[in-house]
Structure formats: C-alpha cells, structure tokens
CSV table of C-alpha atoms in Angstrom, one decimal:
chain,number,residue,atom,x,y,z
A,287,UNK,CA,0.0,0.0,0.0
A,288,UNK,CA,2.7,2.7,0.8
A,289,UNK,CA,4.3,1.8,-2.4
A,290,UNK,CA,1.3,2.5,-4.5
A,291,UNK,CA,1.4,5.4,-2.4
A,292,UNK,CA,4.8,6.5,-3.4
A,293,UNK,CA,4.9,5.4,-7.0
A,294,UNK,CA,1.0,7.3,-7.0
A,295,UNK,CA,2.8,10.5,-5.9
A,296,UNK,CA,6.1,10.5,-7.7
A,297,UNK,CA,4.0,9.9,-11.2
A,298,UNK,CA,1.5,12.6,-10.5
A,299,UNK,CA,4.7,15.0,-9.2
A,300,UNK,CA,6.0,14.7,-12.6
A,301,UNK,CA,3.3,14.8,-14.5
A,302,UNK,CA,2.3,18.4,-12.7
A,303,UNK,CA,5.5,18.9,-13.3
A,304,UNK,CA,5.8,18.2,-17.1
A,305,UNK,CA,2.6,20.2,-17.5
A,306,UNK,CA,4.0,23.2,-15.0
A,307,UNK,CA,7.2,23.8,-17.4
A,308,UNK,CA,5.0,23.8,-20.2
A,309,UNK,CA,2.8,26.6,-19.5
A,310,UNK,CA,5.9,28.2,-18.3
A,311,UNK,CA,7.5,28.5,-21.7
A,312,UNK,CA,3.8,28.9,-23.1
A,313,UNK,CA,2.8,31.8,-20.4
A,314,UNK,CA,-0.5,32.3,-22.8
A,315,UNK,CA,-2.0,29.1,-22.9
A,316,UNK,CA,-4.7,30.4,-20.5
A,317,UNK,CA,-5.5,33.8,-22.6
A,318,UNK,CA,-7.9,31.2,-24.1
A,319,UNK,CA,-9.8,31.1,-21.0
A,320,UNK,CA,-11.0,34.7,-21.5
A,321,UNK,CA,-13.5,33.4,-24.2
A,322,UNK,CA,-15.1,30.8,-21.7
A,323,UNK,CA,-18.9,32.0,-20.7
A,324,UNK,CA,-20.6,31.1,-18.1
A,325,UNK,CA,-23.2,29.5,-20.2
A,326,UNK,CA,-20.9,27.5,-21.6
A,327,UNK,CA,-19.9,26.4,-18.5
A,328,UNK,CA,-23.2,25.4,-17.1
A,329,UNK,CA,-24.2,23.8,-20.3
A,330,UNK,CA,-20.7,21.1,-19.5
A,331,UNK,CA,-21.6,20.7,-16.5
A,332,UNK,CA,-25.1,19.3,-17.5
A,333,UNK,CA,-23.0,17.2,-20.0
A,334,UNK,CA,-21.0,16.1,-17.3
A,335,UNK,CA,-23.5,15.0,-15.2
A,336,UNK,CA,-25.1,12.8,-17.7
A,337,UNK,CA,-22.3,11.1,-18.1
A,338,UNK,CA,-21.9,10.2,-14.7
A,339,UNK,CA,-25.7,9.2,-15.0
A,340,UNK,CA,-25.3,7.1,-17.7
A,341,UNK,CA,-22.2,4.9,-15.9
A,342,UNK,CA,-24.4,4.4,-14.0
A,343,UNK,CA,-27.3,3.1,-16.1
A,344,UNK,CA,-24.5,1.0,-16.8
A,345,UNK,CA,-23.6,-0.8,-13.9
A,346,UNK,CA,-27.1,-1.0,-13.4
A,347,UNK,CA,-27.2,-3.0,-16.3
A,348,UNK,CA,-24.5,-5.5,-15.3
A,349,UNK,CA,-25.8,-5.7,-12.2
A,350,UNK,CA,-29.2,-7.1,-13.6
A,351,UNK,CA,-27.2,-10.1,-15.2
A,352,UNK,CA,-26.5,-11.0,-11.9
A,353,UNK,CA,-30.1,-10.7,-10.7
A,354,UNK,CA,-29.2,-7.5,-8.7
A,355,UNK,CA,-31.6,-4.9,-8.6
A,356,UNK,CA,-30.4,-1.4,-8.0
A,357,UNK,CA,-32.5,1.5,-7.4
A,358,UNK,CA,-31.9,5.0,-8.3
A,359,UNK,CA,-30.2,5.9,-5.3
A,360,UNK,CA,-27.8,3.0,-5.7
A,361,UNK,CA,-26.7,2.9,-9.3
A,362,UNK,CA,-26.5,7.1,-9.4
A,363,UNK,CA,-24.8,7.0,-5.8
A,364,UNK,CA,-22.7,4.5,-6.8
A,365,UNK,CA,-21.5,6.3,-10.3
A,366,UNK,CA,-20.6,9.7,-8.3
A,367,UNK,CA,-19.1,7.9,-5.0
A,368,UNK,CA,-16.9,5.7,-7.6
A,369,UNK,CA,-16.0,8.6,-9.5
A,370,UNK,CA,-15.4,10.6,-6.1
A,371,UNK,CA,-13.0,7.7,-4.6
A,372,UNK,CA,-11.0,7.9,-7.8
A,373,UNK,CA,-9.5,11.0,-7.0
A,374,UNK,CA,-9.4,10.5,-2.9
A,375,UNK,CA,-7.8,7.5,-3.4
A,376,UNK,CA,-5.0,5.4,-5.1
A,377,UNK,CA,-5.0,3.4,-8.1
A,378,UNK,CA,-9.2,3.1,-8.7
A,379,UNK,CA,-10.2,3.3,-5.2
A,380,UNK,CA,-13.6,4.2,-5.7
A,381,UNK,CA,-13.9,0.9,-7.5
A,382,UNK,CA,-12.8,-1.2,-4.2
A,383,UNK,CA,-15.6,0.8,-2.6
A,384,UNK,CA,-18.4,-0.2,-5.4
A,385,UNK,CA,-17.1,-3.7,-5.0
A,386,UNK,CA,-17.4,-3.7,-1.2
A,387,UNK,CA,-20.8,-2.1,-1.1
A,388,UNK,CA,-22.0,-4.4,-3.7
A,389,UNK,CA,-20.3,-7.5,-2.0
A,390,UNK,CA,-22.1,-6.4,1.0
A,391,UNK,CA,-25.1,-4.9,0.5
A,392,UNK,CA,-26.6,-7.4,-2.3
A,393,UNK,CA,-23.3,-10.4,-2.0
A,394,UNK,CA,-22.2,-10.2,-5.6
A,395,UNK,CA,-18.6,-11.8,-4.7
A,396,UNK,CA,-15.4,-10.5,-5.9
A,397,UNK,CA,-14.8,-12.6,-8.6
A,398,UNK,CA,-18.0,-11.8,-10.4
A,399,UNK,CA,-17.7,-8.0,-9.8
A,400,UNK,CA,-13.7,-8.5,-11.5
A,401,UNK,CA,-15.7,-10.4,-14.4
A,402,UNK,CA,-18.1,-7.5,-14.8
A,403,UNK,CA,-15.4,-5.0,-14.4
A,404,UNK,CA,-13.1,-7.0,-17.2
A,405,UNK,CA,-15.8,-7.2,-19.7
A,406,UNK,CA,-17.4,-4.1,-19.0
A,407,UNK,CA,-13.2,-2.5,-20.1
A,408,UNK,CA,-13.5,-4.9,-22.8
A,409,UNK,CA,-16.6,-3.7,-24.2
A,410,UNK,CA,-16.3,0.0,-23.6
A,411,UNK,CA,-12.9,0.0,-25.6
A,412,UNK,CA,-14.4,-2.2,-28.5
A,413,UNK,CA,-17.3,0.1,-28.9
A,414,UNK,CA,-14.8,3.1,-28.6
A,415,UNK,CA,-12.6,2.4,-31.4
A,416,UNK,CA,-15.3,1.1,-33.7
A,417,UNK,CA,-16.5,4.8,-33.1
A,418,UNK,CA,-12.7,6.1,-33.6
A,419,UNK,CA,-12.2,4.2,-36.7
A,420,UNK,CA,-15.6,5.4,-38.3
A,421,UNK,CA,-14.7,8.8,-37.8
A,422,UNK,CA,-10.9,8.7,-38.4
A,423,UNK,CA,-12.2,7.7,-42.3
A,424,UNK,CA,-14.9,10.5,-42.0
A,425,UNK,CA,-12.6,12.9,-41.6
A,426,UNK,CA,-10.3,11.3,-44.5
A,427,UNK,CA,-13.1,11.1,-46.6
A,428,UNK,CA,-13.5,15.1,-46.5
A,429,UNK,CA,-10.4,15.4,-47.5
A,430,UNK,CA,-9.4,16.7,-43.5
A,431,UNK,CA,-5.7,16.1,-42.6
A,432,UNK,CA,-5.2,13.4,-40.4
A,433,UNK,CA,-2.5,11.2,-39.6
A,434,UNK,CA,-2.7,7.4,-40.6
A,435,UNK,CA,-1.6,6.5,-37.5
A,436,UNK,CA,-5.1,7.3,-36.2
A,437,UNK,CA,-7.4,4.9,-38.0
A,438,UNK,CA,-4.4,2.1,-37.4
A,439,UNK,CA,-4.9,2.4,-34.2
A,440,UNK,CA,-8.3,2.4,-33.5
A,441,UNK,CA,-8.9,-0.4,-36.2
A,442,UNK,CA,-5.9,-2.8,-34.9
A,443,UNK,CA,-8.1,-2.1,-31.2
A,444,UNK,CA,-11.3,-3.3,-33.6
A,445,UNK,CA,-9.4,-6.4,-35.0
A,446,UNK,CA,-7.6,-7.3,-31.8
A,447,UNK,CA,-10.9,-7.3,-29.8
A,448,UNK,CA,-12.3,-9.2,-32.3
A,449,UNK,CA,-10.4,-11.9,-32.3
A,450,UNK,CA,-9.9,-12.3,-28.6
A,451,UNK,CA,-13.8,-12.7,-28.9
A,452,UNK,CA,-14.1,-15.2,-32.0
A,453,UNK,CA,-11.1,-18.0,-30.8
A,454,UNK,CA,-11.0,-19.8,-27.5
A,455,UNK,CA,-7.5,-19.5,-26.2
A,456,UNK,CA,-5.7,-21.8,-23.3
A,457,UNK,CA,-6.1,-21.2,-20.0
A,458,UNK,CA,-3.3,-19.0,-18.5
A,459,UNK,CA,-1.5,-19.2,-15.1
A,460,UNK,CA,-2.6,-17.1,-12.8
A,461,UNK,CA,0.3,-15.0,-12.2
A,462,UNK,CA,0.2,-13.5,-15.3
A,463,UNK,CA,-2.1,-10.9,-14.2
A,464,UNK,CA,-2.9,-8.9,-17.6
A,465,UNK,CA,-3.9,-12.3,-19.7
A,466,UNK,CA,-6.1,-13.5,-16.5
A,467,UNK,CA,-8.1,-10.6,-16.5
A,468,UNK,CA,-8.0,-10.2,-20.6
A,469,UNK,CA,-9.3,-14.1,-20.4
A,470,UNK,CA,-12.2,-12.9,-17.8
A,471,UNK,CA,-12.8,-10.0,-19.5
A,472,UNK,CA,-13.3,-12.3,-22.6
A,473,UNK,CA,-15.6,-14.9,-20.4
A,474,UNK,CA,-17.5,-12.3,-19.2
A,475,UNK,CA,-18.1,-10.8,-22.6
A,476,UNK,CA,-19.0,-13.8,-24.0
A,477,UNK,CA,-21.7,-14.7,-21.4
A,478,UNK,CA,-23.0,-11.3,-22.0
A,479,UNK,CA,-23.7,-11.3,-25.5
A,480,UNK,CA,-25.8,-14.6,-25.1
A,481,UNK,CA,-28.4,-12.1,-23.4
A,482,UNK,CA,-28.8,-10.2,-26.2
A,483,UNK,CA,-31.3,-7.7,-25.3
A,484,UNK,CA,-29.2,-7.1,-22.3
A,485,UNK,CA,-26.1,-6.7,-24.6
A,486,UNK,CA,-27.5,-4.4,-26.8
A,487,UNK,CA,-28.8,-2.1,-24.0
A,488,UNK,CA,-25.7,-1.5,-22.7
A,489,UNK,CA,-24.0,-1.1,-25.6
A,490,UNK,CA,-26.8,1.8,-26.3
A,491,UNK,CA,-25.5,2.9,-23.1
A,492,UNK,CA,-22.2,2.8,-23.6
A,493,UNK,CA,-22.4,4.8,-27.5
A,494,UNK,CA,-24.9,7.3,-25.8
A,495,UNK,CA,-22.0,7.8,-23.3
A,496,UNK,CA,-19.3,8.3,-26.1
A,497,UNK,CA,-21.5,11.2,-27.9
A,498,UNK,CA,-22.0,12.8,-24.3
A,499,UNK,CA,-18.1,12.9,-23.8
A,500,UNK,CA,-17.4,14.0,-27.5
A,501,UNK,CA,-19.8,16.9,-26.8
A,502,UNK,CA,-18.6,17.6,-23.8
A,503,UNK,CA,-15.3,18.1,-25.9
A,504,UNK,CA,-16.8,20.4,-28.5
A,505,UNK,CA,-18.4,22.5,-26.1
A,506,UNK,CA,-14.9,23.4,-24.3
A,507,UNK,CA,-13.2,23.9,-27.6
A,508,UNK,CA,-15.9,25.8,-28.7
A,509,UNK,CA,-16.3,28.0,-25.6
A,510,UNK,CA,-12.6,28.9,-25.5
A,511,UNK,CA,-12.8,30.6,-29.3
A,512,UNK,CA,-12.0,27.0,-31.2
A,513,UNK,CA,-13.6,26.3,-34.4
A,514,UNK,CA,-13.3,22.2,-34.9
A,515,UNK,CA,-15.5,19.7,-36.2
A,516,UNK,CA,-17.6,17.4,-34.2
A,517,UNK,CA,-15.9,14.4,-35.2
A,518,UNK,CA,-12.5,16.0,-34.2
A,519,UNK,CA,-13.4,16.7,-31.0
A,520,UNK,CA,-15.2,13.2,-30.9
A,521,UNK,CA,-11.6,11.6,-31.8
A,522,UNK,CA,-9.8,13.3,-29.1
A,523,UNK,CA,-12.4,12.4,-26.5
A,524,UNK,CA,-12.0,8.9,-27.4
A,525,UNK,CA,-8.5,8.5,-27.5
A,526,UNK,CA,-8.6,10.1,-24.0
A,527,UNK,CA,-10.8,7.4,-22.7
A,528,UNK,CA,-7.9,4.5,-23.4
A,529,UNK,CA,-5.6,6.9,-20.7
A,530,UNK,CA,-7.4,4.6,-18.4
A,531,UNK,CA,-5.1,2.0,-19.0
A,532,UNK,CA,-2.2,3.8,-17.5
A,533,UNK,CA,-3.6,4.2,-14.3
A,534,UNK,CA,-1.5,6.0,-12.3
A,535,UNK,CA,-2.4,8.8,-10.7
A,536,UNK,CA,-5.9,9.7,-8.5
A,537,UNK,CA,-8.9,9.7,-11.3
A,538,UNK,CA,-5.8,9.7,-14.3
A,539,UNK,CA,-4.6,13.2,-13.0
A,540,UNK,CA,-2.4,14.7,-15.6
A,541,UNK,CA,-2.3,11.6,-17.4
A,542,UNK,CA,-5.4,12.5,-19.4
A,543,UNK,CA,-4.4,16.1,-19.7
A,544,UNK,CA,-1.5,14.9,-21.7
A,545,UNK,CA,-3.2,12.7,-23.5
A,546,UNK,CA,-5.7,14.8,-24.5
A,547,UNK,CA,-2.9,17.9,-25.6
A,548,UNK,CA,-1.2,15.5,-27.8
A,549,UNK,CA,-4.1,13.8,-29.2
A,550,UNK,CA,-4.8,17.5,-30.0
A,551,UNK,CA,-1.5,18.4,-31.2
A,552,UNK,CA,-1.8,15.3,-33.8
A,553,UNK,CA,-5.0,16.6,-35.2
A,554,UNK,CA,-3.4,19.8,-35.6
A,555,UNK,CA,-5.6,21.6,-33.1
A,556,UNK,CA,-3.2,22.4,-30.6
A,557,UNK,CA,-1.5,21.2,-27.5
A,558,UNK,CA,-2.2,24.3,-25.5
A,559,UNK,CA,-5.7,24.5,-27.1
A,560,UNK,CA,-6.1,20.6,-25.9
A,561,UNK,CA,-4.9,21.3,-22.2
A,562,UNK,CA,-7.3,24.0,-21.7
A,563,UNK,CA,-10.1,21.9,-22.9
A,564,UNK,CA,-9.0,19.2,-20.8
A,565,UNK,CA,-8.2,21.5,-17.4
A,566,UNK,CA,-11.8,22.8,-18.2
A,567,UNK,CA,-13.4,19.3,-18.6
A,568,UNK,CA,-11.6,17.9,-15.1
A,569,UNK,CA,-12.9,20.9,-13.7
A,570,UNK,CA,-16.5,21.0,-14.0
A,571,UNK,CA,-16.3,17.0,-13.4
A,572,UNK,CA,-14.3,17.7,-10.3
A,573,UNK,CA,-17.2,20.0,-9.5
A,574,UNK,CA,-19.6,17.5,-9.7
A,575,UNK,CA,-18.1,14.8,-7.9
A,576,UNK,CA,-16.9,16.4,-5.1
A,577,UNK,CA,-20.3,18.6,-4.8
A,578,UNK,CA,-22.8,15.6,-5.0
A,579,UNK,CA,-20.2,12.3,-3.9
A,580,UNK,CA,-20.4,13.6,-0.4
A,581,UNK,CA,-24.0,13.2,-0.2
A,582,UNK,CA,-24.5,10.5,-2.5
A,583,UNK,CA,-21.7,8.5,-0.1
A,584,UNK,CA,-23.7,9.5,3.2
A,585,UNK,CA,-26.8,8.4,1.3
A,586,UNK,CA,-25.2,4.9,0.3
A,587,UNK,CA,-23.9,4.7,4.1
A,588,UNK,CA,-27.4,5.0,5.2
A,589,UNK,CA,-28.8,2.8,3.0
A,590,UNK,CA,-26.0,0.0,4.5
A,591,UNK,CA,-26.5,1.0,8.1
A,592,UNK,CA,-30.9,0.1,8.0
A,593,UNK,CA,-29.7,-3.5,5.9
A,594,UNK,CA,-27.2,-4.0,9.3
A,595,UNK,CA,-30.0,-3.2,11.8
C-alpha cells in the first residue's frame, strides 16, 4: 500500500510537473480562458452529469445479469461515490468501494464483480474504437488532414478485440495478471452477449456515453474561441478514454491532460488548445463529484447501516 502510495505520488509529481514547465514557456496558454462564458460552462456541467448518469445506467445493467436490482439511489450513488473515490484514493479506489458495497449490501462476490469489471473495459474500448475508426475515415473522406496512425490504431483495437472474442484460447496461469483478466474479461463478454437484449442495452449505453463525452469536448473547444469539427473533437475524447489503461495517478490526473494535448496536437488543433479543454473538462467533473459524492456517499452509508439493523 505505501508503495502505491509513493509510485502514485512520484507519477503525479512529474506529471504536474511536465505540465508546470509547459505553460511556463507557453505563459498564454490560458489567454484562451477569457472566451469561456458562463453559459458554456453550465451547459458542460449538464453534460458532465449525464455522463456520470449514464455509468451508472450502466452498472445498473450488469448488475441485472446478476439478478441484482439497484434502485436510483444506488446505481447514481454509486457512479458519483466511484468517481469521487478515484481521486481521494490510489490506483481506482472508488472501485474497491463499489465492489465492497456491492459484495455487501446485495453479495455479488469479488470474482464476479472482476468479471463484470473485465468485460465491462472490454466492451467500452471495442465500442470506442469502432467509433474512432468510423470517424478517423470521416474525416479522410473530406479530404481533413489526419494522420494514418489514427485509423491504425483504432482499427488494430477493432481487429484485436475481435479476435480475442471469436477463438478460444488456453487457459493461463494465474500469475500472469494482464492475460487472466483479458481471459475474464473475454468470459465475461461472452456470457454477456448470449443475453442479447441485455447486450444491446448496454451497448446503447455505452455509444450514448461516447457522444455525451465528444460533446462535452466540442463545447470546451468551442467555448474557448476554437472552431473544430464534431468528429475531431469526438476523436480526441475517445483516444482520452484508453488513458485509463495507464492508471496512475488519482482519477488519471495529468495523465489524461496529456493525452488529450497531444491527441490534439496530432489533429493539428493544438496542444495548448487541448490542455485548456482538458483542465476545463476535469474541472466541471471535479465540481460534480466532489459537490454531489459527499452526499451521494452519506446516502449509500445509510442505505447500508438500516440492511445491518
């Protein structure tokens, strides 16, 4: 624990740092902010706040595979306490606390909530670079400059998924920690597509979730004085989301800032351009989740406290 501690600190130290000495050589990276209106602001936090909704529709979702039945106090509570224990603590630790309040409020055991958290990754990033990969050749198709690398990436995400999902591989030992959880990831995804209406409702989930984060995108490039396409500002949200896999730092802290600025920078949009947006975005989400996790977690405590009486 004090490791993850350390290694959670020194990453985030030099991340801040990286993105200190930037805006120290680029002292008016932030002159953009003077175009941000209020209005504009208000409008992403609404967009904000239905994306925390919608994860948790989501979970909601999963949860009914396993014949758990949340209500709405549960599967919102639980989307803004997760995101709220993200930031508070290391490495995902509003995720230990879903798995804990689902393990003891409705017994859904650890190794079906890692199932459901493998397939739900597995899912999420299949679904993300289909839509990556659709409008990487949009944009190609009008003629927009783009680099190659781009729709390669997105489409080798497509393939790879694709094929983990169409051939049975061997079992592998468990101290290979990645393939276990790629092979329940796979298992789980497998077992979810047999429900098929299930499937397909949280895949509508999942794409209504991706246009809600690509708006949330065009809004802050938009509000700062940035004329850019939907479908560029969709791109950039969606390469952002696979910043997830380098997790880090509290709720990807800095991580997805830099993501984001050079996803921009590759679409020729700008890397100071891309940090604002992204500073913008983690703020009105910051906003959010420390405004409404507080009561959502006092909420979910109550809820456990009259089950234990």
């Amino acid at each position: 624990m004090l490791i993850n501690k350390w290694l959670q600190s020194v990453s985030l130290f030099i991340v801040v740092s990286l993105i200190g000495l930037y805006l120290v050589r680029k002292p008016d990276t932030f002159t953009h902010l003077q175009h941000l209106r209020l209005s504009d602001f208000l409008f992403l936090l609404i967009l904000r706040f239905l994306f925390l909704l919608v994860n948790g529709l989501i979970l909601k979702a999963y949860a009914s595979k396993f014949l758990i039945h949340l209500n709405h106090k549960e599967w919102i509570g639980l989307s803004f306490v997760t995101a709220l224990g993200n930031y508070i603590s290391p490495f995902s630790g509003g995720m230990l606390y879903r798995a804990g309040y689902l393990k003891l409020k409705h017994n859904l055991s650890l190794t079906k909530f890692t199932i459901l958290l493998a397939s739900n990754y597995m899912i999420n990033f299949w679904c993300v670079a289909v839509t990556g990969l659709i409008c990487a050749l949009y944009l190609m198709a009008e003629s927009v400059d783009i680099p190659w690398q781009i729709p390669f990436f997105f489409g080798g995400i497509v393939l790879f998924l694709f094929m983990l999902n169409s051939f049975s591989f061997p079992k592998f030992s468990s101290r290979y920690w990645i393939l276990k959880k790629m092979e329940e990831g796979i298992e789980g995804l497998k077992e979810l597509i047999r429900d098929r209406p299930l499937s397909f409702q949280i895949i509508f989930y999942i794409f209504l979730n991706i246009i809600v984060n690509g708006l949330s995108f065009y809004v802050a490039f938009r509000s700062i004085g940035f004329d850019i396409f939907f479908s560029q500002s969709l791109i950039i949200s969606l390469i952002a989301v696979f910043s997830l896999l380098i997790n880090i730092t509290p709720a990807n802290l800095g991580i997805q800032e830099v993501v984001v600025s050079l996803a921009s920078s590759a679409l020729k949009v700008g890397v100071g351009e891309g940090l604002v947006v992204a500073l913008i975005i983690r703020a009105a989400t910051m906003i959010l989740v420390f405004t409404l996790g507080p009561v959502f977690l006092h909420t979910l405590s109550k809820i456990q406290s009259a089950d234990s009486t």
